[in-house]
Structures are given as C-alpha cells and as structure tokens.
Amino acid sequence: MALQFQCLQVFSPLSPVATTRSPSSSRSPSLVIASSKSHTAPLLGRKLRAAVIGGGPAGSSAAEALAAGGVETYLFERSPSSAKPCGGALPLCMLSEFDIPAHLIDRHVTRMKIISPSNIAVDFGKTLKAHEFIPMLRREVLDSFLRARAQSIGANIIHGLVLNLEVPASSNAPYVVHYTTENSMRSLAVDVVIGADGANSRVAKSIDAGGYTCAIAFQERIKLPEEKMEYYENLAEMYVGNDVSPDFYAWVFPKCDHVAVGTGTVCSKQDIKQYQRGIRERAKSKISGGKVIKVEAHPIPEHPRARRVIGRVALVGDAAGYVTKCSGEGIYFAAKSGRMCGEAVVRASEGGERMIGERDLKREYLREWDAKYVGTFRFLDLLQRVFYGDNAGREALVEMCGNEYVQRMTFESYLYKKLAEGNRVEDAKLMWNTIGSLIKCGIVGSRESDSIAAFL
C-alpha cells in the first residue's frame, strides 16, 4: 500500500539563468516538493528545471526530449569541438529514428571483413540487401548536430566544465550544479539531473552510483594516399587476435577522407600502445604511406552500473554503462537511453508541471530500459567471454561468421535493433555448427560455452 504524505509547498522560484556563485557560498533556493498517494503537487509559477551533464548523443537526445516536452532544460558541454575515439558506425534504423540527415554520413559501408588470428578473412556483408548499409560518420559531426538541434527546440547550451553536483540534504531542496565557464565559477540550481558525462562520470561519483570496470579505446586517424583510400571506400575491417587485443577486437573503419585505426582492451590497459602497433602491423600493406592526423584515447564502460537512478538523478549512455560487449556498440544505446530518460521525465512531470521523484524515474525510465535491453547486454557479454578469451575462440568466431544465416540474423538484429525472425531448421543447423566450431577449437566444456549451446 502506497504511503500517503502531507503535501509540502515550500516555494521560492529558481532564477531563470545561471548565477555567479562565490566559492564559499552554499545556499540554494527552495523548490516545490510535494507527494501524495498518486503524484506530486503541481509546481507554482514555473516549469520543472533539468540539467543534462554531457553533450554527446546521450545528453543531446535527453535535452531535446526534455525541451520538446516543456521542461526548462540546461545542457552542459565541456568541449564542443572535441571528439571521442569511436568507430562511428550506426545501425541503419538510427537514421530514421533520430532523423539523422544524409549529409552527415561519411561512408555507406556495404562490405565488412573479419580477420582471424591466423589471418583468415571472412566477408561479412554478403546478405545485405541492395538498400542496406552501415552508416559511418565522425562523432564530432554527429554530436555537434544533435546539440544544435536540442538548442533549436529550446534547450539552453552552457559551454562549461562541471566540477561537481551538490546533492541536497533534504527532499525539498534543489540539486546544485557547480561549474566553470569563461574563467569564472558559477552554479545552477535544478530539480532533476541527467548524467550523460561518460565513463568517468562526475555525476555518478556525486550520487555514489558505484563503480564499474572500464576498457580503454585507442584510435589513430590516418590519412591514406588516394589509391589506398579507394580500397576502404565502402569497406570496414575487424581484426581479432592476441596481437591486437587480449579481450576485444581492432578495427579499420573508413571516414570522409581518412581511416580510423584502433583497438581496445579491459584486462591489459597498460599495453594499449603495444596492441595499437599490432593492428598497424596486421593492416600494414593497406595503410602504409598514411599520415597520422589525430590520436585519441578514451575509457569505455564494460557493464551497466549497479545504480543508475538515485533520488532525482538518472544516468544515461556511457555514464550508465550502456556499451555492449562483443561489438562495443554505444552510440545508438547512448542516444536511445537519453531520449527514453528525457521522455520519462516529461511523462512523470506532466510536461514539466509537477515535481518528480526517484520512484517516477525508476518506473518511467529504468524499468522500461531494462525490459527492452537488459537481455541483449547479458547475451553479448556471454558471447565475448566465450569467443574473445583466446585465439582458439577467435578462430571459432571467424569460422561461424562465414555462415550466411549467421550473417543475415546478425545484420537484421544490428541494423534494425529488433529480434530477427529465425528459421527452425537453420537454427538447428546453427546450433550444431556452433558446437562443432567450439569442439574444433578446443573450447567445449567451459561454463560459458555450455551456456551458449543451451541458449541456441
């Protein structure tokens, strides 16, 4: 039975703009806080105010949803011109779902190769239909577009470094974002905070959301001679092997006028440059003569955080840990989680008219997210533990990827983010082929491989 609280209305309107704050000041304006059996009381004379920390796909998508839904929205971005090291691949459905214009796309990848530790190469795009492709773009281009769109809808963009989030001692007080901009220290009091500030999230630390294991991604952007760039016109390559990563894969992905060459690891982060030398050596004949134009490194979360909603604070994107194992996909899940969280705040606050609480965020955002995606994250975690643990597993993975049924099911699920319809006969063949590959590579009998067989 739900508890019924007496309605408290302690109101002092929040300033509509950020105010300069003395470092020694700790006073915060009061907010309307109200609870009842069904919902909170309406805010008086103002709209719900939200701060979104981080202006990547997660933060921008959250800010856009909030502003469109009537919430007073502030989007903080530290470095608008910087770019996260990222392969830049999008699922095809994201173009229409998030209205990504065609001119942002650098390459339409229709061919993929996955290359085993023994340099056996498998073409992994044979089942793509004529209209299907993997969009490749640069993160700095996508992020800038999404921020600008959120701003055009009504989000207030603040170019500043968030130093910390002051968590209220009582339920009827605001959260206070302390940040620096233009060499001055400022503060902003808000009702709700969405943390979209990456793997090293300061928002997560402020609310004691718990830690998680991080991988490191390292990437070089290499401008190739024109004749070599033609080879990668519509081709992406993935390399596996102990020489390029002990627990992930390396890549060569095409961009507008260069290729992104990179790798990642969680268990041997101190050796990341060694693995980068490994991928450059493996792809040497195709990238030699190129000039490195940019070097990037960034932490990547390995699993969702144990706590992603605390009080009136929610985490999305990398800050929440929404990067899939096995594939390392994060852009779509970042944007999707940001949008879902923003829309959840709008629903719970009835268009910014009411205060919300932790139970609202858990019900409208977290429960919906977990119901939709937690199974995907768990299964891909299992796949990574089976196939990326050693070179035998990687050889088995590449062998399986040569199967056209595996390719079709993989691409339908990846491109459209929905469970592909299988065929019982083909599913049975896949199960036996998978077991055969595991036996051939000597990895049958492990707990993970037995779980894969049981799943299939």
Tab-separated table of C-alpha atoms in Angstrom:
chain	number	residue	atom	x	y	z
A	1	MET	CA	0.000	0.000	0.000
A	2	ALA	CA	1.422	3.339	-1.070
A	3	LEU	CA	2.321	5.752	1.665
A	4	GLN	CA	0.405	8.989	1.719
A	5	PHE	CA	2.352	12.133	2.608
A	6	GLN	CA	1.106	15.534	3.535
A	7	CYS	CA	1.675	17.968	0.680
A	8	LEU	CA	4.527	20.395	1.335
A	9	GLN	CA	4.759	23.563	-0.686
A	10	VAL	CA	7.913	25.449	0.148
A	11	PHE	CA	8.309	27.719	-2.842
A	12	SER	CA	10.929	30.178	-3.912
A	13	PRO	CA	11.193	30.479	-7.716
A	14	LEU	CA	14.501	29.462	-9.222
A	15	SER	CA	16.325	32.082	-11.244
A	16	PRO	CA	15.838	31.568	-14.991
A	17	VAL	CA	19.569	31.860	-15.656
A	18	ALA	CA	22.761	30.594	-14.068
A	19	THR	CA	24.097	32.961	-11.424
A	20	THR	CA	27.697	33.638	-10.460
A	21	ARG	CA	28.460	31.944	-7.176
A	22	SER	CA	31.067	32.680	-4.579
A	23	PRO	CA	33.099	29.534	-3.891
A	24	SER	CA	32.236	29.831	-0.202
A	25	SER	CA	28.509	30.159	-0.761
A	26	SER	CA	26.372	27.070	-0.159
A	27	ARG	CA	22.864	28.479	-0.017
A	28	SER	CA	20.336	27.147	-2.518
A	29	PRO	CA	16.836	28.343	-3.332
A	30	SER	CA	13.930	26.199	-2.195
A	31	LEU	CA	11.729	24.168	-4.529
A	32	VAL	CA	8.188	22.928	-4.538
A	33	ILE	CA	8.291	19.400	-3.198
A	34	ALA	CA	5.021	17.575	-2.894
A	35	SER	CA	3.923	13.983	-2.569
A	36	SER	CA	0.540	12.344	-2.459
A	37	LYS	CA	-0.917	8.930	-2.956
A	38	SER	CA	-0.825	9.186	-6.750
A	39	HIS	CA	1.507	12.027	-7.717
A	40	THR	CA	3.238	15.158	-6.571
A	41	ALA	CA	1.595	18.557	-6.405
A	42	PRO	CA	2.000	20.999	-9.283
A	43	LEU	CA	4.833	23.486	-9.407
A	44	LEU	CA	3.700	27.053	-8.907
A	45	GLY	CA	4.620	29.772	-11.373
A	46	ARG	CA	7.383	27.901	-13.174
A	47	LYS	CA	8.329	24.772	-15.053
A	48	LEU	CA	10.378	21.802	-13.873
A	49	ARG	CA	14.059	22.588	-14.368
A	50	ALA	CA	16.525	19.931	-15.565
A	51	ALA	CA	20.293	19.895	-16.040
A	52	VAL	CA	21.810	17.475	-18.536
A	53	ILE	CA	25.545	16.995	-17.963
A	54	GLY	CA	27.362	15.985	-21.148
A	55	GLY	CA	26.623	16.940	-24.742
A	56	GLY	CA	27.223	13.682	-26.618
A	57	PRO	CA	24.440	11.609	-28.232
A	58	ALA	CA	23.022	10.643	-24.815
A	59	GLY	CA	22.930	14.151	-23.366
A	60	SER	CA	21.760	15.884	-26.527
A	61	SER	CA	18.958	13.368	-27.057
A	62	ALA	CA	17.842	13.766	-23.442
A	63	ALA	CA	17.935	17.563	-23.698
A	64	GLU	CA	15.945	17.511	-26.930
A	65	ALA	CA	13.232	15.303	-25.406
A	66	LEU	CA	13.058	17.452	-22.264
A	67	ALA	CA	12.851	20.766	-24.112
A	68	ALA	CA	10.283	19.431	-26.577
A	69	GLY	CA	8.179	18.228	-23.654
A	70	GLY	CA	8.028	21.559	-21.854
A	71	VAL	CA	10.810	21.146	-19.268
A	72	GLU	CA	13.219	24.055	-18.679
A	73	THR	CA	16.439	22.449	-19.888
A	74	TYR	CA	20.149	23.234	-19.499
A	75	LEU	CA	22.688	21.165	-21.443
A	76	PHE	CA	26.310	21.318	-20.238
A	77	GLU	CA	29.122	20.509	-22.662
A	78	ARG	CA	32.760	20.869	-21.677
A	79	SER	CA	34.485	20.660	-25.062
A	80	PRO	CA	32.169	21.227	-28.028
A	81	SER	CA	34.970	20.763	-30.569
A	82	SER	CA	36.448	17.552	-29.134
A	83	ALA	CA	35.653	14.047	-30.365
A	84	LYS	CA	35.531	10.738	-28.552
A	85	PRO	CA	37.605	7.942	-30.166
A	86	CYS	CA	34.860	5.923	-31.746
A	87	GLY	CA	34.468	3.683	-34.760
A	88	GLY	CA	31.497	5.806	-35.769
A	89	ALA	CA	29.225	3.011	-37.020
A	90	LEU	CA	25.463	3.463	-36.667
A	91	PRO	CA	22.663	0.944	-37.064
A	92	LEU	CA	20.626	1.812	-40.156
A	93	CYS	CA	17.420	2.319	-38.168
A	94	MET	CA	19.026	5.203	-36.241
A	95	LEU	CA	18.947	7.426	-39.325
A	96	SER	CA	15.160	7.472	-39.422
A	97	GLU	CA	14.520	7.033	-35.698
A	98	PHE	CA	16.671	10.045	-34.800
A	99	ASP	CA	16.229	11.990	-38.052
A	100	ILE	CA	19.938	11.944	-38.908
A	101	PRO	CA	20.365	13.777	-42.238
A	102	ALA	CA	22.163	12.009	-45.067
A	103	HIS	CA	24.833	14.706	-45.437
A	104	LEU	CA	26.315	13.756	-42.042
A	105	ILE	CA	27.220	10.279	-43.281
A	106	ASP	CA	30.822	9.904	-44.448
A	107	ARG	CA	30.619	6.381	-45.831
A	108	HIS	CA	27.991	3.799	-46.749
A	109	VAL	CA	29.686	0.557	-45.728
A	110	THR	CA	28.356	-2.434	-47.658
A	111	ARG	CA	31.363	-4.714	-47.220
A	112	MET	CA	32.881	-5.966	-43.974
A	113	LYS	CA	35.768	-8.312	-43.357
A	114	ILE	CA	36.544	-10.049	-40.075
A	115	ILE	CA	40.110	-11.347	-39.922
A	116	SER	CA	41.170	-14.175	-37.613
A	117	PRO	CA	44.415	-14.515	-35.637
A	118	SER	CA	45.791	-16.703	-38.452
A	119	ASN	CA	44.748	-14.027	-40.989
A	120	ILE	CA	41.813	-15.959	-42.402
A	121	ALA	CA	39.467	-13.268	-43.748
A	122	VAL	CA	35.713	-13.742	-43.955
A	123	ASP	CA	33.441	-11.437	-45.956
A	124	PHE	CA	30.725	-10.436	-43.505
A	125	GLY	CA	28.309	-8.488	-45.687
A	126	LYS	CA	27.101	-10.995	-48.244
A	127	THR	CA	23.483	-10.942	-47.029
A	128	LEU	CA	22.980	-7.166	-47.062
A	129	LYS	CA	20.104	-6.124	-49.307
A	130	ALA	CA	20.572	-3.540	-52.066
A	131	HIS	CA	19.256	-0.674	-49.909
A	132	GLU	CA	21.094	-1.703	-46.736
A	133	PHE	CA	24.389	-0.343	-45.475
A	134	ILE	CA	26.194	0.591	-42.263
A	135	PRO	CA	26.409	4.381	-41.926
A	136	MET	CA	29.857	5.619	-40.868
A	137	LEU	CA	30.378	9.128	-39.529
A	138	ARG	CA	32.607	11.238	-37.321
A	139	ARG	CA	31.472	11.738	-33.744
A	140	GLU	CA	32.332	15.430	-33.726
A	141	VAL	CA	29.947	15.930	-36.664
A	142	LEU	CA	27.099	13.911	-35.128
A	143	ASP	CA	27.485	15.389	-31.648
A	144	SER	CA	27.508	18.956	-32.928
A	145	PHE	CA	24.371	18.346	-34.981
A	146	LEU	CA	22.463	16.791	-32.074
A	147	ARG	CA	23.406	19.618	-29.702
A	148	ALA	CA	22.360	22.258	-32.220
A	149	ARG	CA	19.023	20.527	-32.725
A	150	ALA	CA	18.370	20.354	-28.982
A	151	GLN	CA	19.172	24.055	-28.743
A	152	SER	CA	16.814	24.894	-31.620
A	153	ILE	CA	13.986	23.193	-29.740
A	154	GLY	CA	14.615	25.212	-26.592
A	155	ALA	CA	17.463	23.674	-24.605
A	156	ASN	CA	19.930	26.178	-23.133
A	157	ILE	CA	23.522	25.230	-24.022
A	158	ILE	CA	26.194	26.006	-21.417
A	159	HIS	CA	29.811	25.615	-22.534
A	160	GLY	CA	31.440	24.879	-19.221
A	161	LEU	CA	33.226	22.289	-17.109
A	162	VAL	CA	31.029	20.768	-14.402
A	163	LEU	CA	33.114	20.446	-11.246
A	164	ASN	CA	30.645	18.687	-9.010
A	165	LEU	CA	26.989	18.143	-8.246
A	166	GLU	CA	25.801	19.251	-4.825
A	167	VAL	CA	23.246	16.722	-3.578
A	168	PRO	CA	20.547	18.190	-1.306
A	169	ALA	CA	20.394	17.118	2.315
A	170	SER	CA	16.596	17.176	2.280
A	171	SER	CA	13.963	16.163	-0.241
A	172	ASN	CA	12.622	19.691	-0.605
A	173	ALA	CA	15.888	21.256	-1.768
A	174	PRO	CA	17.401	21.542	-5.239
A	175	TYR	CA	20.437	19.911	-6.726
A	176	VAL	CA	23.145	22.481	-7.454
A	177	VAL	CA	25.483	22.127	-10.425
A	178	HIS	CA	28.827	23.856	-9.825
A	179	TYR	CA	30.767	24.620	-12.986
A	180	THR	CA	33.296	26.950	-14.562
A	181	THR	CA	32.819	28.921	-17.746
A	182	GLU	CA	34.785	31.819	-19.186
A	183	ASN	CA	37.214	31.634	-16.234
A	184	SER	CA	34.503	32.172	-13.634
A	185	MET	CA	32.852	29.794	-11.191
A	186	ARG	CA	29.101	29.530	-11.394
A	187	SER	CA	26.218	27.486	-10.032
A	188	LEU	CA	22.815	26.414	-11.241
A	189	ALA	CA	20.020	25.033	-9.045
A	190	VAL	CA	17.796	22.434	-10.695
A	191	ASP	CA	15.075	19.931	-9.872
A	192	VAL	CA	16.332	16.996	-11.932
A	193	VAL	CA	19.770	15.941	-13.212
A	194	ILE	CA	20.580	13.597	-16.092
A	195	GLY	CA	24.194	12.424	-16.063
A	196	ALA	CA	25.466	11.871	-19.604
A	197	ASP	CA	29.087	12.682	-18.862
A	198	GLY	CA	30.786	9.479	-19.935
A	199	ALA	CA	32.610	6.599	-18.314
A	200	ASN	CA	34.348	8.856	-15.762
A	201	SER	CA	31.050	10.483	-14.827
A	202	ARG	CA	31.292	13.125	-12.114
A	203	VAL	CA	27.541	12.937	-11.728
A	204	ALA	CA	27.814	9.222	-10.923
A	205	LYS	CA	30.519	9.938	-8.344
A	206	SER	CA	28.420	12.705	-6.771
A	207	ILE	CA	25.490	10.350	-6.135
A	208	ASP	CA	27.674	7.356	-5.196
A	209	ALA	CA	26.303	5.263	-8.065
A	210	GLY	CA	29.025	2.643	-7.699
A	211	GLY	CA	31.972	1.860	-9.915
A	212	TYR	CA	32.407	-0.390	-12.886
A	213	THR	CA	35.179	-1.881	-14.954
A	214	CYS	CA	36.362	0.246	-17.863
A	215	ALA	CA	38.161	-0.672	-21.050
A	216	ILE	CA	40.344	1.778	-22.906
A	217	ALA	CA	39.883	2.543	-26.595
A	218	PHE	CA	42.835	3.909	-28.556
A	219	GLN	CA	42.476	5.179	-32.101
A	220	GLU	CA	44.573	6.886	-34.738
A	221	ARG	CA	43.031	8.734	-37.645
A	222	ILE	CA	45.228	8.091	-40.666
A	223	LYS	CA	45.008	9.947	-43.965
A	224	LEU	CA	45.887	7.487	-46.729
A	225	PRO	CA	47.126	8.047	-50.259
A	226	GLU	CA	44.193	8.313	-52.640
A	227	GLU	CA	44.738	4.912	-54.245
A	228	LYS	CA	44.750	3.183	-50.846
A	229	MET	CA	41.729	5.115	-49.631
A	230	GLU	CA	39.814	3.677	-52.586
A	231	TYR	CA	40.207	0.206	-51.043
A	232	TYR	CA	38.258	1.377	-47.991
A	233	GLU	CA	35.610	3.288	-49.963
A	234	ASN	CA	32.795	1.061	-48.652
A	235	LEU	CA	34.767	-1.478	-46.596
A	236	ALA	CA	35.257	-1.847	-42.845
A	237	GLU	CA	37.637	-4.352	-41.284
A	238	MET	CA	37.712	-6.038	-37.874
A	239	TYR	CA	40.784	-7.903	-36.635
A	240	VAL	CA	40.928	-10.360	-33.726
A	241	GLY	CA	43.958	-11.942	-32.086
A	242	ASN	CA	46.228	-11.663	-29.075
A	243	ASP	CA	48.478	-9.336	-31.048
A	244	VAL	CA	45.756	-6.669	-31.430
A	245	SER	CA	43.778	-7.181	-28.191
A	246	PRO	CA	43.612	-9.848	-25.485
A	247	ASP	CA	39.862	-9.426	-24.964
A	248	PHE	CA	38.338	-7.328	-27.756
A	249	TYR	CA	38.917	-6.553	-31.428
A	250	ALA	CA	40.784	-3.976	-33.509
A	251	TRP	CA	39.348	-2.065	-36.428
A	252	VAL	CA	39.992	-0.125	-39.607
A	253	PHE	CA	36.890	1.946	-40.362
A	254	PRO	CA	36.558	4.418	-43.247
A	255	LYS	CA	35.755	8.102	-42.655
A	256	CYS	CA	35.291	11.015	-45.042
A	257	ASP	CA	38.919	11.371	-46.171
A	258	HIS	CA	40.790	9.054	-43.806
A	259	VAL	CA	40.508	5.787	-41.883
A	260	ALA	CA	40.145	5.232	-38.153
A	261	VAL	CA	42.562	2.552	-36.942
A	262	GLY	CA	42.144	1.470	-33.355
A	263	THR	CA	41.813	-1.176	-30.681
A	264	GLY	CA	40.583	-1.642	-27.124
A	265	THR	CA	41.180	-3.735	-24.025
A	266	VAL	CA	39.984	-4.013	-20.451
A	267	CYS	CA	42.454	-6.505	-18.962
A	268	SER	CA	45.718	-5.004	-20.287
A	269	LYS	CA	45.128	-1.273	-20.472
A	270	GLN	CA	48.786	-0.564	-19.752
A	271	ASP	CA	49.700	-2.331	-23.022
A	272	ILE	CA	47.252	-0.470	-25.275
A	273	LYS	CA	50.017	1.090	-27.403
A	274	GLN	CA	51.503	-2.356	-27.985
A	275	TYR	CA	48.132	-3.559	-29.324
A	276	GLN	CA	47.866	-0.442	-31.481
A	277	ARG	CA	51.219	-1.346	-33.010
A	278	GLY	CA	49.756	-4.818	-33.556
A	279	ILE	CA	46.799	-3.602	-35.622
A	280	ARG	CA	49.038	-1.282	-37.611
A	281	GLU	CA	51.299	-4.253	-38.375
A	282	ARG	CA	48.356	-6.506	-39.361
A	283	ALA	CA	46.940	-3.858	-41.710
A	284	LYS	CA	50.365	-2.607	-42.817
A	285	SER	CA	50.076	-3.399	-46.514
A	286	LYS	CA	46.821	-1.450	-46.760
A	287	ILE	CA	47.637	1.604	-44.639
A	288	SER	CA	51.363	2.100	-45.260
A	289	GLY	CA	52.213	5.544	-46.550
A	290	GLY	CA	49.437	7.102	-44.500
A	291	LYS	CA	49.862	10.098	-42.222
A	292	VAL	CA	48.511	10.143	-38.671
A	293	ILE	CA	46.359	13.262	-38.345
A	294	LYS	CA	44.874	12.636	-34.904
A	295	VAL	CA	45.417	10.348	-31.907
A	296	GLU	CA	42.573	9.654	-29.463
A	297	ALA	CA	42.054	7.593	-26.294
A	298	HIS	CA	39.047	7.226	-24.038
A	299	PRO	CA	37.641	4.914	-21.317
A	300	ILE	CA	34.745	2.676	-22.320
A	301	PRO	CA	32.409	1.095	-19.710
A	302	GLU	CA	32.285	-2.679	-19.597
A	303	HIS	CA	28.869	-3.173	-17.978
A	304	PRO	CA	25.910	-1.147	-16.660
A	305	ARG	CA	26.285	0.419	-13.238
A	306	ALA	CA	24.501	-1.252	-10.357
A	307	ARG	CA	22.657	2.003	-9.553
A	308	ARG	CA	21.555	4.267	-12.387
A	309	VAL	CA	18.780	6.227	-10.652
A	310	ILE	CA	19.232	7.799	-7.211
A	311	GLY	CA	16.884	10.480	-5.975
A	312	ARG	CA	16.097	12.843	-8.862
A	313	VAL	CA	19.295	11.936	-10.724
A	314	ALA	CA	19.443	9.466	-13.619
A	315	LEU	CA	22.423	8.191	-15.606
A	316	VAL	CA	22.359	7.534	-19.352
A	317	GLY	CA	24.799	6.488	-22.099
A	318	ASP	CA	28.359	5.649	-21.059
A	319	ALA	CA	27.745	7.155	-17.615
A	320	ALA	CA	25.184	4.387	-17.053
A	321	GLY	CA	27.412	1.753	-18.671
A	322	TYR	CA	25.383	1.241	-21.836
A	323	VAL	CA	28.067	-0.127	-24.169
A	324	THR	CA	27.585	-3.664	-25.441
A	325	LYS	CA	30.195	-6.348	-25.020
A	326	CYS	CA	31.406	-8.250	-28.082
A	327	SER	CA	30.518	-5.469	-30.549
A	328	GLY	CA	31.421	-2.435	-28.435
A	329	GLU	CA	28.369	-0.585	-29.726
A	330	GLY	CA	27.479	2.545	-27.793
A	331	ILE	CA	26.191	5.387	-29.992
A	332	TYR	CA	22.697	4.034	-30.537
A	333	PHE	CA	22.230	2.956	-26.936
A	334	ALA	CA	23.506	6.323	-25.722
A	335	ALA	CA	21.032	8.276	-27.839
A	336	LYS	CA	18.215	5.848	-27.067
A	337	SER	CA	18.759	5.926	-23.313
A	338	GLY	CA	18.969	9.726	-23.345
A	339	ARG	CA	15.717	10.042	-25.268
A	340	MET	CA	13.947	7.464	-23.098
A	341	CYS	CA	15.070	9.203	-19.923
A	342	GLY	CA	14.069	12.653	-21.180
A	343	GLU	CA	10.663	11.392	-22.251
A	344	ALA	CA	10.262	9.661	-18.881
A	345	VAL	CA	10.834	12.960	-17.059
A	346	VAL	CA	8.306	14.683	-19.309
A	347	ARG	CA	5.668	11.996	-18.676
A	348	ALA	CA	6.230	11.867	-14.932
A	349	SER	CA	6.153	15.669	-14.592
A	350	GLU	CA	3.147	16.043	-16.907
A	351	GLY	CA	5.018	18.279	-19.295
A	352	GLY	CA	7.123	20.000	-16.666
A	353	GLU	CA	4.187	20.993	-14.486
A	354	ARG	CA	4.910	18.739	-11.488
A	355	MET	CA	7.869	17.723	-9.355
A	356	ILE	CA	9.091	14.145	-9.791
A	357	GLY	CA	10.896	11.695	-7.548
A	358	GLU	CA	13.079	8.601	-7.614
A	359	ARG	CA	10.140	6.230	-7.972
A	360	ASP	CA	8.974	8.139	-11.056
A	361	LEU	CA	12.374	7.829	-12.739
A	362	LYS	CA	12.666	4.151	-11.911
A	363	ARG	CA	9.167	3.426	-13.166
A	364	GLU	CA	9.170	5.547	-16.323
A	365	TYR	CA	12.811	5.186	-17.377
A	366	LEU	CA	14.759	2.401	-15.706
A	367	ARG	CA	12.069	-0.283	-15.786
A	368	GLU	CA	11.341	0.434	-19.455
A	369	TRP	CA	15.021	0.389	-20.398
A	370	ASP	CA	15.819	-2.857	-18.590
A	371	ALA	CA	12.769	-4.612	-20.026
A	372	LYS	CA	13.843	-3.663	-23.538
A	373	TYR	CA	17.620	-4.143	-23.490
A	374	VAL	CA	18.999	-5.995	-20.463
A	375	GLY	CA	18.768	-9.374	-22.235
A	376	THR	CA	20.808	-8.075	-25.178
A	377	PHE	CA	23.575	-6.797	-22.923
A	378	ARG	CA	23.786	-10.053	-20.965
A	379	PHE	CA	23.927	-12.264	-24.053
A	380	LEU	CA	26.634	-10.183	-25.744
A	381	ASP	CA	28.625	-10.325	-22.504
A	382	LEU	CA	28.407	-14.107	-22.681
A	383	LEU	CA	29.496	-14.147	-26.322
A	384	GLN	CA	32.543	-12.040	-25.545
A	385	ARG	CA	33.639	-14.315	-22.721
A	386	VAL	CA	33.376	-17.370	-24.980
A	387	PHE	CA	34.864	-16.099	-28.222
A	388	TYR	CA	37.299	-13.333	-27.211
A	389	GLY	CA	39.116	-15.136	-24.412
A	390	ASP	CA	41.857	-16.710	-26.541
A	391	ASN	CA	42.864	-17.245	-30.137
A	392	ALA	CA	41.068	-20.592	-30.341
A	393	GLY	CA	37.794	-18.886	-29.525
A	394	ARG	CA	38.515	-16.112	-32.026
A	395	GLU	CA	39.176	-18.638	-34.798
A	396	ALA	CA	35.828	-20.271	-33.975
A	397	LEU	CA	34.124	-16.873	-34.096
A	398	VAL	CA	35.508	-16.056	-37.541
A	399	GLU	CA	34.560	-19.512	-38.801
A	400	MET	CA	30.980	-19.002	-37.624
A	401	CYS	CA	30.849	-15.563	-39.255
A	402	GLY	CA	31.323	-17.213	-42.646
A	403	ASN	CA	27.848	-18.755	-42.317
A	404	GLU	CA	25.330	-16.716	-44.347
A	405	TYR	CA	22.500	-17.486	-41.909
A	406	VAL	CA	24.619	-16.094	-39.059
A	407	GLN	CA	25.293	-13.009	-41.157
A	408	ARG	CA	21.638	-12.447	-42.002
A	409	MET	CA	20.471	-12.836	-38.409
A	410	THR	CA	23.310	-10.619	-37.153
A	411	PHE	CA	22.688	-7.795	-39.605
A	412	GLU	CA	18.893	-7.829	-39.226
A	413	SER	CA	19.260	-7.556	-35.465
A	414	TYR	CA	22.019	-4.926	-35.620
A	415	LEU	CA	20.665	-2.716	-38.399
A	416	TYR	CA	17.086	-2.566	-37.115
A	417	LYS	CA	17.524	-3.162	-33.377
A	418	LYS	CA	14.865	-5.818	-33.207
A	419	LEU	CA	14.926	-9.578	-32.859
A	420	ALA	CA	15.234	-11.131	-36.309
A	421	GLU	CA	12.807	-13.907	-37.206
A	422	GLY	CA	14.672	-17.184	-37.379
A	423	ASN	CA	14.090	-20.473	-39.137
A	424	ARG	CA	13.835	-23.588	-37.008
A	425	VAL	CA	15.775	-25.748	-39.427
A	426	GLU	CA	18.509	-23.136	-39.826
A	427	ASP	CA	18.543	-22.555	-36.055
A	428	ALA	CA	19.182	-26.265	-35.515
A	429	LYS	CA	21.995	-26.220	-38.071
A	430	LEU	CA	23.466	-23.152	-36.383
A	431	MET	CA	23.429	-24.883	-33.008
A	432	TRP	CA	25.333	-27.895	-34.334
A	433	ASN	CA	27.736	-25.744	-36.348
A	434	THR	CA	28.436	-23.659	-33.247
A	435	ILE	CA	29.101	-26.746	-31.142
A	436	GLY	CA	31.280	-28.107	-33.950
A	437	SER	CA	33.326	-24.903	-34.042
A	438	LEU	CA	33.738	-24.954	-30.268
A	439	ILE	CA	34.881	-28.591	-30.359
A	440	LYS	CA	37.226	-27.925	-33.249
A	441	CYS	CA	38.861	-25.071	-31.386
A	442	GLY	CA	39.039	-26.986	-28.107
A	443	ILE	CA	36.817	-24.728	-26.020
A	444	VAL	CA	33.865	-27.011	-25.301
A	445	GLY	CA	33.220	-27.677	-21.641
A	446	SER	CA	33.653	-24.202	-20.261
A	447	ARG	CA	30.717	-22.772	-18.346
A	448	GLU	CA	30.344	-20.012	-20.947
A	449	SER	CA	30.394	-22.338	-23.975
A	450	ASP	CA	27.833	-24.627	-22.332
A	451	SER	CA	25.626	-21.569	-21.736
A	452	ILE	CA	25.916	-20.606	-25.431
A	453	ALA	CA	24.895	-24.096	-26.507
A	454	ALA	CA	21.957	-24.081	-24.077
A	455	PHE	CA	20.826	-20.674	-25.392
A	456	LEU	CA	20.963	-21.859	-29.018
